[in-house]
Coordinates of C-alpha atoms in Angstrom, one line a residue:
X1 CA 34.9 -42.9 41.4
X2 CA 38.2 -42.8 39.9
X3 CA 37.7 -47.1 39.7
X4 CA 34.8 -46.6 38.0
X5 CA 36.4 -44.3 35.8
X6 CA 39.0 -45.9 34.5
X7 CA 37.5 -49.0 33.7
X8 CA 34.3 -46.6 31.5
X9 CA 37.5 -45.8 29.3
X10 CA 38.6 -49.4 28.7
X11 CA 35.1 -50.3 27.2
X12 CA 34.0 -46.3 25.9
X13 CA 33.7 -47.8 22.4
X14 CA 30.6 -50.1 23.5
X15 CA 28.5 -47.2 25.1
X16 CA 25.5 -46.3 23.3
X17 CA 25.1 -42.5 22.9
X18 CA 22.1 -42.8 25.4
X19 CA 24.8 -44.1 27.4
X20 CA 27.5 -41.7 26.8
X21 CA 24.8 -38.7 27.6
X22 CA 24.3 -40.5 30.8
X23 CA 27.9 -41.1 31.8
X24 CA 28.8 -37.3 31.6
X25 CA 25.7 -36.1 33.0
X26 CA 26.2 -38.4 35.9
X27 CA 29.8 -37.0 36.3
X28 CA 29.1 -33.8 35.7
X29 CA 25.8 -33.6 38.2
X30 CA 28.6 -35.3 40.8
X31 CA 30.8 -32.7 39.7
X32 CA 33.1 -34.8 39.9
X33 CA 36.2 -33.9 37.6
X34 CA 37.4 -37.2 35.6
X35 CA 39.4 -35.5 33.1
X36 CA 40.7 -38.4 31.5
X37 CA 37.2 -39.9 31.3
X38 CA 35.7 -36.3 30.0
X39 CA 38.0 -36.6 27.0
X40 CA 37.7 -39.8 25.9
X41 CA 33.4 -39.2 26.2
X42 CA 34.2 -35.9 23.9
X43 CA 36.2 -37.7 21.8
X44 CA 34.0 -40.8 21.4
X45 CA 31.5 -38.3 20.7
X46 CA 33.2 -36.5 18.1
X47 CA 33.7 -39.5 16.3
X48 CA 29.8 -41.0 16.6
X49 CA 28.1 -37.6 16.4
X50 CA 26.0 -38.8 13.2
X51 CA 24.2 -41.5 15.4
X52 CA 23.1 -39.2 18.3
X53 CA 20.0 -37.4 18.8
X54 CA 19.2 -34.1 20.0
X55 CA 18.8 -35.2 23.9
X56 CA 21.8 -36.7 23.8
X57 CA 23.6 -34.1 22.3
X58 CA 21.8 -31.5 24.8
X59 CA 22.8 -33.5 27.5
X60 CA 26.5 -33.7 26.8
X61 CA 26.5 -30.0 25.8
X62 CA 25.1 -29.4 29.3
X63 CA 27.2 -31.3 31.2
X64 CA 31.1 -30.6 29.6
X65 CA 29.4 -26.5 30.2
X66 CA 28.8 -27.3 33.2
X67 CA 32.5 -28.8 34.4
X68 CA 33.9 -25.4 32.6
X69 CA 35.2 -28.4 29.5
X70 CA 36.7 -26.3 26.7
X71 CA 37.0 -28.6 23.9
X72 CA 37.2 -26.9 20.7
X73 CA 36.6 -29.7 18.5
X74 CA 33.3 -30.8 20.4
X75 CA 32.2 -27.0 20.1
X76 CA 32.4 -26.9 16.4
X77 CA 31.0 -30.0 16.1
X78 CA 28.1 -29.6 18.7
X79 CA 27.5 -26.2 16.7
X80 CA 27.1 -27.7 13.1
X81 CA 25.2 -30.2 14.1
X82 CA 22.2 -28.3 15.8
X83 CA 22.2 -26.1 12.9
X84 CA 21.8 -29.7 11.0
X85 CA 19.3 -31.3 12.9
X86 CA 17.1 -27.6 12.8
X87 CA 17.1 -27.5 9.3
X88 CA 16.3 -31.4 8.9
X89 CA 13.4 -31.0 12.0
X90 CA 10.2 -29.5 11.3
X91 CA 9.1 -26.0 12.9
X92 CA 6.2 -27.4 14.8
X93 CA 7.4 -28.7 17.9
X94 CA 10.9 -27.0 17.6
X95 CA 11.1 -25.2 20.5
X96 CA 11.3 -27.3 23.1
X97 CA 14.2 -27.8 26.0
X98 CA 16.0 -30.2 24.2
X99 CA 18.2 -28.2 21.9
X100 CA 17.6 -25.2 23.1
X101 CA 20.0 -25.9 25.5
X102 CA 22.8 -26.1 23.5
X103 CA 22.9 -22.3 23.1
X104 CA 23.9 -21.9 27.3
X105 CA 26.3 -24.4 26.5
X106 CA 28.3 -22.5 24.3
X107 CA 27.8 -19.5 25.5
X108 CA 29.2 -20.9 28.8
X109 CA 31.9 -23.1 27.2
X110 CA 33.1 -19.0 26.0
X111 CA 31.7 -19.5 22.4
X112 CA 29.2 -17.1 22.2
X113 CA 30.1 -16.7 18.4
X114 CA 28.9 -20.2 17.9
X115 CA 25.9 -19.4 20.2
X116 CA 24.8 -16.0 17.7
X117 CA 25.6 -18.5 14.8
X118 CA 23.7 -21.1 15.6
X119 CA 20.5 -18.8 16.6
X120 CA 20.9 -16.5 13.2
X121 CA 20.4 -20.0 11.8
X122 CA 17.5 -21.3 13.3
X123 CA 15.9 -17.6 12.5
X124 CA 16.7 -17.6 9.2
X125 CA 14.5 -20.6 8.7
X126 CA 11.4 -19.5 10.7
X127 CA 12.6 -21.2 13.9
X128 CA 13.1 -19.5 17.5
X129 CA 14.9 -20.0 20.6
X130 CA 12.7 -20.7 23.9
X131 CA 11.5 -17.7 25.7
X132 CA 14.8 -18.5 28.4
X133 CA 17.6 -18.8 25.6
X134 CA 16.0 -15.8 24.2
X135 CA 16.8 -14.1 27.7
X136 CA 20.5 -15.9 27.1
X137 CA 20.6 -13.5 23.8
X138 CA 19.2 -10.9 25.6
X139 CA 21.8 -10.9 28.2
X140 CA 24.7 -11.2 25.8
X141 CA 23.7 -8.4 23.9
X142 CA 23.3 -6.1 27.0
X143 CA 26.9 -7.1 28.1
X144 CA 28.5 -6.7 24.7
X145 CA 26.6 -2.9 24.9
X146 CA 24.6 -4.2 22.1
X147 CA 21.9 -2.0 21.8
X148 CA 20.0 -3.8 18.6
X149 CA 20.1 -7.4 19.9
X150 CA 17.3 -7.2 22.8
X151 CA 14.1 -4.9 20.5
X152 CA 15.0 -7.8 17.7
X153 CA 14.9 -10.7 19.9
X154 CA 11.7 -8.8 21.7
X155 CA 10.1 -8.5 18.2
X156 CA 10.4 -12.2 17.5
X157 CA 9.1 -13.1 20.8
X158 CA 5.4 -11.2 20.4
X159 CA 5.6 -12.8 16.9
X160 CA 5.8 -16.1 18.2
X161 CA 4.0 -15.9 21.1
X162 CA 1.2 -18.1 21.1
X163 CA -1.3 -16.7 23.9
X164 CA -2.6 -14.0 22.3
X165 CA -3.5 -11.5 25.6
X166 CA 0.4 -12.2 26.6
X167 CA 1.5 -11.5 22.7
X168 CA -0.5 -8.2 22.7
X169 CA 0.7 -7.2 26.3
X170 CA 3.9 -7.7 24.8
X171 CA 3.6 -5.1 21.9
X172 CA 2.2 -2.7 24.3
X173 CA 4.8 -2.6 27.2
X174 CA 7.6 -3.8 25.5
X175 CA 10.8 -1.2 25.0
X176 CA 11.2 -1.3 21.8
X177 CA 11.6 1.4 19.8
X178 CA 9.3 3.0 17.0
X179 CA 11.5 1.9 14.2
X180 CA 11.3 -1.6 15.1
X181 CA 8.3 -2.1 16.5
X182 CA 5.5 -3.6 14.4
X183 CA 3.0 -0.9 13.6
X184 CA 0.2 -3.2 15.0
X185 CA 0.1 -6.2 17.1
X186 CA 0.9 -9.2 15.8
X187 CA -1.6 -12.6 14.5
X188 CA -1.4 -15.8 15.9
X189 CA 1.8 -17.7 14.5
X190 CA 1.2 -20.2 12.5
X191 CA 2.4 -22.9 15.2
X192 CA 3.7 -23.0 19.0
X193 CA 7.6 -22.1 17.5
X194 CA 8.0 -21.7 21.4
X195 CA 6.8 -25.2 22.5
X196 CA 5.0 -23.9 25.4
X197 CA 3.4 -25.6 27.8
X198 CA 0.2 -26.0 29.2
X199 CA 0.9 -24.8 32.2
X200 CA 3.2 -22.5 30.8
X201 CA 0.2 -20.8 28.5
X202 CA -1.9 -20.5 31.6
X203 CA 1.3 -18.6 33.5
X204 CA 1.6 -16.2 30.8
X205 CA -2.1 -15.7 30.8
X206 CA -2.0 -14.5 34.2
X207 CA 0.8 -12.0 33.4
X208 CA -1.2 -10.4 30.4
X209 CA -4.4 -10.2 32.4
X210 CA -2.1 -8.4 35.6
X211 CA -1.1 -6.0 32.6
X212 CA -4.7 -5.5 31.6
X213 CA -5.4 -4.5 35.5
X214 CA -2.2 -1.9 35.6
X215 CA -3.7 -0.8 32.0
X216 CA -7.7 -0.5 32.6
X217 CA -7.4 0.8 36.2
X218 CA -5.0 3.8 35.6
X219 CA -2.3 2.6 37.5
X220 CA 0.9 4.7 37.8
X221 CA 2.3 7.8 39.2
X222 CA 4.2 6.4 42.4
X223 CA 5.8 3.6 43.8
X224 CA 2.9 3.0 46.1
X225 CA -0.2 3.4 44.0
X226 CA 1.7 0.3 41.8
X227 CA 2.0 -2.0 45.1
X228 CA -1.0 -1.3 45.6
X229 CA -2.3 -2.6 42.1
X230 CA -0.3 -5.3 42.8
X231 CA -2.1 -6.0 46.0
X232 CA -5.3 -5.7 44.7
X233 CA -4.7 -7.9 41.5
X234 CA -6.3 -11.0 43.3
X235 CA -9.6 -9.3 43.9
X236 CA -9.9 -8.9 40.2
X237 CA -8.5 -12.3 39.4
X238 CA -9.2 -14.5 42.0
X239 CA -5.1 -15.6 42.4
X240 CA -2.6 -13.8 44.8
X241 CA 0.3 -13.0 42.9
X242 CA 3.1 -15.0 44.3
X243 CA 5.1 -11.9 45.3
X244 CA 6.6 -11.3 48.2
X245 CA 3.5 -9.6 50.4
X246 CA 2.6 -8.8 53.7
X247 CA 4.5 -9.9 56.5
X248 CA 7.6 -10.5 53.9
X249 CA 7.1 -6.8 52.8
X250 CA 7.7 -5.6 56.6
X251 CA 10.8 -7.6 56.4
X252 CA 12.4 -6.3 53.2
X253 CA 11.7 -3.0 54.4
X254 CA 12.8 -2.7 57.6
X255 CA 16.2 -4.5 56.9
X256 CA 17.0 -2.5 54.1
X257 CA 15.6 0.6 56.1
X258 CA 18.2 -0.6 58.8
X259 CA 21.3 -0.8 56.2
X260 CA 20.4 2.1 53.7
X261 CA 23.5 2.1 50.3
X262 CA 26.2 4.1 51.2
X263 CA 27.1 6.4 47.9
X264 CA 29.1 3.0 45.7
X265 CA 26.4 0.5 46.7
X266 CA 22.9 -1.1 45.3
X267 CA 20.8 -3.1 46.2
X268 CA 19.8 -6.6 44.5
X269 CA 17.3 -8.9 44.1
X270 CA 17.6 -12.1 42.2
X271 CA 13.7 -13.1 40.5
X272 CA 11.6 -9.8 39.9
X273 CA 8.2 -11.2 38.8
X274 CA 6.2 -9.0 37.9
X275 CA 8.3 -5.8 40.1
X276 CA 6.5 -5.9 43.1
X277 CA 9.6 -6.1 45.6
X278 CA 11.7 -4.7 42.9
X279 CA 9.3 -1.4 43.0
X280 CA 9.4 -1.6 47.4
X281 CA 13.1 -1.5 47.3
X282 CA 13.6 1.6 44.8
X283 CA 11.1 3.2 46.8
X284 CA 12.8 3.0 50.0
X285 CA 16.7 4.0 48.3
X286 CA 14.9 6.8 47.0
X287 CA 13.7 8.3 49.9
X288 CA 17.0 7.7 52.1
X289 CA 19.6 10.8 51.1
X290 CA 22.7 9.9 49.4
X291 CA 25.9 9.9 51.5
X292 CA 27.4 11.2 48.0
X293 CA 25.0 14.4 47.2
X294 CA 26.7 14.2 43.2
X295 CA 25.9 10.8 43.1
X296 CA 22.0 11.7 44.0
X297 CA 21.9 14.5 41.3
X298 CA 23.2 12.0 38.8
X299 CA 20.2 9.5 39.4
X300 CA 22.9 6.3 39.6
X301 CA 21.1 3.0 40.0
X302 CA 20.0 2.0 43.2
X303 CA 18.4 -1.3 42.8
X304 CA 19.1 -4.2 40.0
X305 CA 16.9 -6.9 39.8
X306 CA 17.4 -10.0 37.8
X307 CA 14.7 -11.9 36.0
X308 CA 15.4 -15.4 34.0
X309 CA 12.0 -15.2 31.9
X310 CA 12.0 -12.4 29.3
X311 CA 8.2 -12.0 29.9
X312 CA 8.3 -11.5 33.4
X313 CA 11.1 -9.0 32.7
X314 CA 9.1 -6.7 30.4
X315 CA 5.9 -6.7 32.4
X316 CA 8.3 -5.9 35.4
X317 CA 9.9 -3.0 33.3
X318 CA 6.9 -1.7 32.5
X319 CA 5.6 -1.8 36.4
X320 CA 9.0 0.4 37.7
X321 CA 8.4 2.8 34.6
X322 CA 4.7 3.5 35.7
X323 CA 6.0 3.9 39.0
X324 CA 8.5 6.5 38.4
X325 CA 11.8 4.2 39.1
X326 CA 13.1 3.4 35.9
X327 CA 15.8 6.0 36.1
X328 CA 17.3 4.7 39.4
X329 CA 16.1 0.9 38.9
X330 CA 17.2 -1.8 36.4
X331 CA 15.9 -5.1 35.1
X332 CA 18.9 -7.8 33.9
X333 CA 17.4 -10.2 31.9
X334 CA 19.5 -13.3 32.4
X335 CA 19.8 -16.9 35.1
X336 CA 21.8 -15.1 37.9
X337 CA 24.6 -17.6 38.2
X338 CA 25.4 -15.8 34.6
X339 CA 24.8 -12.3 35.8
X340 CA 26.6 -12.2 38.9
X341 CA 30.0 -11.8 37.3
X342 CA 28.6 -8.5 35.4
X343 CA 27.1 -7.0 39.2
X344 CA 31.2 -6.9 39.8
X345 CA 31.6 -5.4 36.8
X346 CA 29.4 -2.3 36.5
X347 CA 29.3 -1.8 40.1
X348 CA 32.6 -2.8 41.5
X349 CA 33.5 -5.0 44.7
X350 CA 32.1 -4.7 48.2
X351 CA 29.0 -2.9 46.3
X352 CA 26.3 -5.1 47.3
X353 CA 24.7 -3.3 50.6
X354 CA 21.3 -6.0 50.3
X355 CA 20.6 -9.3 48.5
X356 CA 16.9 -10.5 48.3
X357 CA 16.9 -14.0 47.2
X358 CA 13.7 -15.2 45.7
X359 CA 14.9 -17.0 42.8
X360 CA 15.2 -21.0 42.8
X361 CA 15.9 -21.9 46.4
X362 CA 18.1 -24.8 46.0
X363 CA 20.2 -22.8 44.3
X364 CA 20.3 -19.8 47.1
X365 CA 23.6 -21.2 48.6
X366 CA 25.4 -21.7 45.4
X367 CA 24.6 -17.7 44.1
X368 CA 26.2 -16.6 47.8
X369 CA 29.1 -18.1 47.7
X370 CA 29.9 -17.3 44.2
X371 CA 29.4 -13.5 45.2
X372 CA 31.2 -14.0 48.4
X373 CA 34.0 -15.5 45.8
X374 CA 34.0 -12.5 43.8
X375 CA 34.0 -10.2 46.8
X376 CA 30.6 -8.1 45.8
X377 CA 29.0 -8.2 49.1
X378 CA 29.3 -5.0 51.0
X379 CA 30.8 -4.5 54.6
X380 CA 27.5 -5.8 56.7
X381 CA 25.7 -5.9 53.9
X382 CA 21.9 -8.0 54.3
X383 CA 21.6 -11.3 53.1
X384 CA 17.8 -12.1 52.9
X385 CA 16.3 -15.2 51.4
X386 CA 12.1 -16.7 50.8
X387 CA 10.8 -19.1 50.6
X388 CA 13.1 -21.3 52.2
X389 CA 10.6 -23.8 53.9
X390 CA 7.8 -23.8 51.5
X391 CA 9.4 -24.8 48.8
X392 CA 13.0 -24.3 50.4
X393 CA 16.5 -23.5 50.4
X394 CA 18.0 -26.8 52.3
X395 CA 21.9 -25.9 51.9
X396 CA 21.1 -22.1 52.2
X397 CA 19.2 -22.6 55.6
X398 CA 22.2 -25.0 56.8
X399 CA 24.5 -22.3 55.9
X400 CA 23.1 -19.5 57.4
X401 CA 22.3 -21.2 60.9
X402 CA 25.9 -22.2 61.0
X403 CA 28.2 -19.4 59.4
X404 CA 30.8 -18.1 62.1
X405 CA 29.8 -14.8 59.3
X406 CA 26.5 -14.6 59.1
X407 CA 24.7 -13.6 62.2
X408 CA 21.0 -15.1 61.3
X409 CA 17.5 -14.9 62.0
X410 CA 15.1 -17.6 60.6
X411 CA 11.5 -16.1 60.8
X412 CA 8.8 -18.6 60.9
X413 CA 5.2 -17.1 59.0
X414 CA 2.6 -17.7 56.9
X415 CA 2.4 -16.2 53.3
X416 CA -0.6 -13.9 52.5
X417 CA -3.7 -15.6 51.6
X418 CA -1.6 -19.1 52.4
X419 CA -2.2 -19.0 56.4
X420 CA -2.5 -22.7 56.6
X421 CA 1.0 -23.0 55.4
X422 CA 3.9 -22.5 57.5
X423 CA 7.3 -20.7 55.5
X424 CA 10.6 -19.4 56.4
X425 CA 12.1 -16.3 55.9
X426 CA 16.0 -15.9 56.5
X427 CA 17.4 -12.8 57.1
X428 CA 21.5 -12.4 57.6
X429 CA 24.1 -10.1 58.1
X430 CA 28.0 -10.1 57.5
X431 CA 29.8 -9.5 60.3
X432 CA 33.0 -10.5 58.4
X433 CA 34.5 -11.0 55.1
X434 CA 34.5 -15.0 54.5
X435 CA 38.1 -16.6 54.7
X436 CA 37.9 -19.0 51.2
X437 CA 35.3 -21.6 50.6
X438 CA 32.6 -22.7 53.4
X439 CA 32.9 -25.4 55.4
X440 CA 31.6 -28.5 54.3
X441 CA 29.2 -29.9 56.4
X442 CA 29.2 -33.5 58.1
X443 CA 28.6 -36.2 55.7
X444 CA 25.3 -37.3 57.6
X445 CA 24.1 -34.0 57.5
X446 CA 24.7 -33.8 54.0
X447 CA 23.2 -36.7 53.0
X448 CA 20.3 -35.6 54.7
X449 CA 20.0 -32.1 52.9
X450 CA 20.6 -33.8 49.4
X451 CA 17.9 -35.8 50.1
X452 CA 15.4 -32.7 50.9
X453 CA 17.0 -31.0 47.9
X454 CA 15.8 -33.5 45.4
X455 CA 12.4 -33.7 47.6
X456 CA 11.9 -30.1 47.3
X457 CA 13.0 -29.8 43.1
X458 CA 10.5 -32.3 42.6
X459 CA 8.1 -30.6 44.7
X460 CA 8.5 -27.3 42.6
X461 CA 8.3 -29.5 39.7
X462 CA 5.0 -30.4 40.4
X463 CA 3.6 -27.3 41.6
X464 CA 4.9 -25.8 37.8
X465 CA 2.5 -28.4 36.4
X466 CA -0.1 -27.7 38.7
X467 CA -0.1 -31.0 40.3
X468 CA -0.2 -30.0 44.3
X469 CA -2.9 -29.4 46.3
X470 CA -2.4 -27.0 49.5
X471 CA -2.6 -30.1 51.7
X472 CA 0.0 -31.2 50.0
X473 CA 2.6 -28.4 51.0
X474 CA 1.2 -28.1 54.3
X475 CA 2.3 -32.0 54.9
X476 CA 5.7 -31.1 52.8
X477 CA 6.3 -28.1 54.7
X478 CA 6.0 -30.0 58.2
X479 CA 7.9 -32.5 57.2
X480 CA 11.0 -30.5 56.3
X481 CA 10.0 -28.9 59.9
X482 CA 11.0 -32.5 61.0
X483 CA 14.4 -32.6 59.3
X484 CA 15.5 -29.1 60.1
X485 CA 14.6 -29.9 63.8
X486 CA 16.9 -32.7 63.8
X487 CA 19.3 -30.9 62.9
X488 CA 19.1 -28.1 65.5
X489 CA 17.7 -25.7 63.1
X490 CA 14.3 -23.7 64.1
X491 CA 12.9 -20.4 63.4
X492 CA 11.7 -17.6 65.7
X493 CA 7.7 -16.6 65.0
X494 CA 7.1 -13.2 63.4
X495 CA 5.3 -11.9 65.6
X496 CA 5.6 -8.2 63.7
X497 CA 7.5 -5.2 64.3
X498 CA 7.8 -3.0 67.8
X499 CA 5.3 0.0 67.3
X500 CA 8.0 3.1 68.1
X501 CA 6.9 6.1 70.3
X502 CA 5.9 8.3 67.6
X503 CA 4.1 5.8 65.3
X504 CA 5.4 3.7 62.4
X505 CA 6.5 5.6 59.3
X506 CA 3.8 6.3 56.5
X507 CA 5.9 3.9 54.2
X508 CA 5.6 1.0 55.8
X509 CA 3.8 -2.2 53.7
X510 CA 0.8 -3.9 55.4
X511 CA 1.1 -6.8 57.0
X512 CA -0.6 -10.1 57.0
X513 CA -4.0 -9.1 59.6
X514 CA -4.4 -5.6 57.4
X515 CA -4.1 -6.5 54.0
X516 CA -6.8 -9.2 54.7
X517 CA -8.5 -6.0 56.3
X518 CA -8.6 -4.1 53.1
X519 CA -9.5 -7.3 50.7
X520 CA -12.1 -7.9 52.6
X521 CA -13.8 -4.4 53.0
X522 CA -12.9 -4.4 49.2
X523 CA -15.4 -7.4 48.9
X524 CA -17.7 -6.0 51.0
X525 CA -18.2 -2.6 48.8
X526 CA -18.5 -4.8 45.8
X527 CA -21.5 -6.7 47.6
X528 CA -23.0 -3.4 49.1
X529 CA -22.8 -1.9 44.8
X530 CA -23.9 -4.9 43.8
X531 CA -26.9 -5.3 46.1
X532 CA -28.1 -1.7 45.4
X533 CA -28.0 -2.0 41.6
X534 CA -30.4 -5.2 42.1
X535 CA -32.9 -3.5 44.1
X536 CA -36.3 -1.8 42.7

């Protein structure tokens, strides 16, 4: 590599800027540090900038933010020039990835002033951030203590939204407050500002109408009436929320049951949804008494979950509220590579007691170790992760099976109303403090995990655009079966907890075999109305 480097700086000046986006991101994806190479790209950049267009301009953005490159010059520059090519671009059609992305690369390159600069520009002239950089703002503004930045931002979102059940859920549930809030819901916008997918539309679709089902059934009062609506929001819509039900719920309970917070600790889950687990875990840390009565009396948070997509945030928000948890539960709005830092800031090190990991899998192992860097995770503290066969977690699992400080268990089950395909659950526990960095693995096992990385990314890719049958991840989900089994990796079958003497507790979710038991007898009393309002 450093060959290959040198001789891309004897002939920089005849790359294209299709390929000078291509040599950093190459580089950078490698991350693979050729500092003498990274300048002379900025630099030949700098000095080409009018000839490049906003892809490659996004894609060098991404790639110097994502080496930690702090080159002033190429800031400004990158800064003044997606104000430019905003003002000189139409609104329709604006807000797609491309330079949208150049916000989280100045806010991670530390310029968050050119960040705010750049957005206050693009607002000024009827243009908006995507619904994720809007989280970027979002998460900024909660950091700085900023308590006007996140109703604005919320504001301009239902305004732009373009399904309209999703932009009047948002008016509804939103927190924003009366001042700001539009005194009525707002009209269609006059284009998709947000450059929404189709698949994206449909997602946010779903969301409104599980709002509509919290809203029109009366929903509220108690953690477990909200689960419950949860539950039954595939009777009503015909699609299981993909939450984290069933057999996963018995799980998450019983290992944070097993390893309640002691009085500085919270628990954490990175990906709320729609609250679901987020709602289970408050639950459960609000029955178990305090080791610190002044700390109970003060109704400190117990549970943090973090949620990339501003939407899902809201409607998550506005799921803990009904059930009574907002005083003792947050929602961070934010991707959790950026939030992790701010879980050592508020709570402190060694205050992580429980992870739950249900975020981007191939991403689960890079998340740990940064919080095992930072020395957040508590003194046997639970590590749990999903979905890491179906669509899975390669590195993570490889990690965890190996760790000399992670003692492991890889349960093998099927998701609710998904019994044809097989997934794997990974539940750990620290039984030390990690001594620097992880091992590296051997280079053929390496090879072979980077393989099913890019196998499973482009497997999630395609179930986003609704691409994939279920025949599809049952033959996926054997054949990483295949490559974990070479390996020397398998999981244990859930086979369900041991019934104790006296009974299991009142608390405890249902499982796979019982909440088929109550969707079915649901169905059943719907046929028995329905046949009785037909008859004579």
């Amino acid at each position: 590599m450093d060959a290959l480097s040198s001789e891309a700086i004897a002939i920089i000046t005849e790359f294209t800027p299709q390929g000078i986006s291509n040599t950093s991101w190459a580089f950078a994806k490698l991350a693979f540090e050729a500092w003498p190479l990274i300048h002379s790209l900025a630099a030949e950049s700098l000095a080409r900038k009018s000839e490049f267009a906003v892809q490659n301009l996004a894609s060098i953005a991404w790639s110097f933010a994502s080496i930690n490159l702090k080159h002033q010059p190429f800031m400004e520059s990158l800064a003044s020039a997606a104000r430019r090519i905003s003002d000189a671009s139409g609104v329709q059609g604006f807000g797609g990835p491309n330079i949208q992305s150049l916000l989280w690369s100045l806010w991670r390159m530390k310029r968050s002033d050119l960040a705010q600069a750049v957005c206050r520009s693009w607002l000024s002239g009827s243009r908006v951030p995507c619904v994720l950089e809007m989280g970027l703002l979002i998460m900024e503004g909660a950091w700085k203590k900023d308590h006007r930045a996140e109703p604005e931002l919320l504001v301009r979102l239902m305004q732009s939204m373009p399904v309209r059940l999703m932009r009047i859920a948002l008016w509804r549930i939103a927190m924003v407050p009366a001042g700001v809030l539009p005194a009525e819901a707002p009209g269609l916008p006059p284009c998709d500002a947000l450059g929404l997918s189709e698949q994206e539309c449909r997602r946010y679709m779903k969301l409104a109408r599980f709002v509509q089902h919290l809203e029109s059934g009366g929903h509220g009062g108690s953690p477990e009436d909200v689960i419950e609506a949860v539950e039954r929001f595939p009777k009503t819509s015909g699609r299981w929320l993909k939450v984290a039900g069933g057999d996963k719920a018995v799980v998450l309970w019983d290992a944070l049951r097993s390893r309640p917070n002691a009085a500085h600790e919270v628990a954490v889950e990175f990906g709320a949804l729609v609250g679901y687990t987020t709602i289970r875990l408050g639950a459960v840390c609000a029955r178990v008494v305090r080791h610190d009565p002044a700390r109970a009396r003060a109704g400190c948070t117990n549970v943090v979950s973090i949620e990339l997509d501003v939407c899902h945030a809201c409607v998550a928000r506005h799921a803990v509220d009904l059930a009574g948890l907002s005083g003792s539960v947050e929602i961070w709005v934010g991707q959790v590579r950026d939030l992790i830092p701010r879980t050592l800031e508020d709570f402190g090190a060694l205050s992580l007691c429980y992870l739950f990991m249900d975020q981007k899998g191939t991403a689960f192992h890079e998340d740990l170790q940064q919080l095992e860097l930072l020395g957040v995770l508590g003194v046997e503290g639970q590590v749990l992760a999903d979905n890491c066969l179906k669509p899975g977690a390669p590195f993570f699992v490889w990690r965890a099976a190996t760790s000399l400080v992670l003692n492991t268990t890889i349960w093998a089950m099927p998701e609710f109303a998904s019994e044809e395909i097989e997934d794997w659950m990974v539940v750990c526990r620290y039984t030390a403090r990690p001594d620097g960095l992880p091992p590296e693995c051997p280079p053929h096992v390496h090879r072979l995990l980077s393989q099913l990385v890019w196998e499973t990314d482009n497997m999630r890719t395609g179930a986003e655009r609704g691409a994939l049958h279920v025949d599809d991840w049952v033959a996926f989900s054997q054949y990483v079966l295949r490559c974990f089994a070479r390996l020397g990796v398998e999981a244990r079958p859930w086979t369900g907890l041991p019934e104790p003497p006296g009974g299991h507790p009142w608390d405890m979710p249902l499982d796979n075999a019982r909440l088929a038991e109550r969707y079915e007898a649901a169905l059943q009393h719907e046929g028995g109305e329905e046949e009785e309002e037909e008859a004579p």
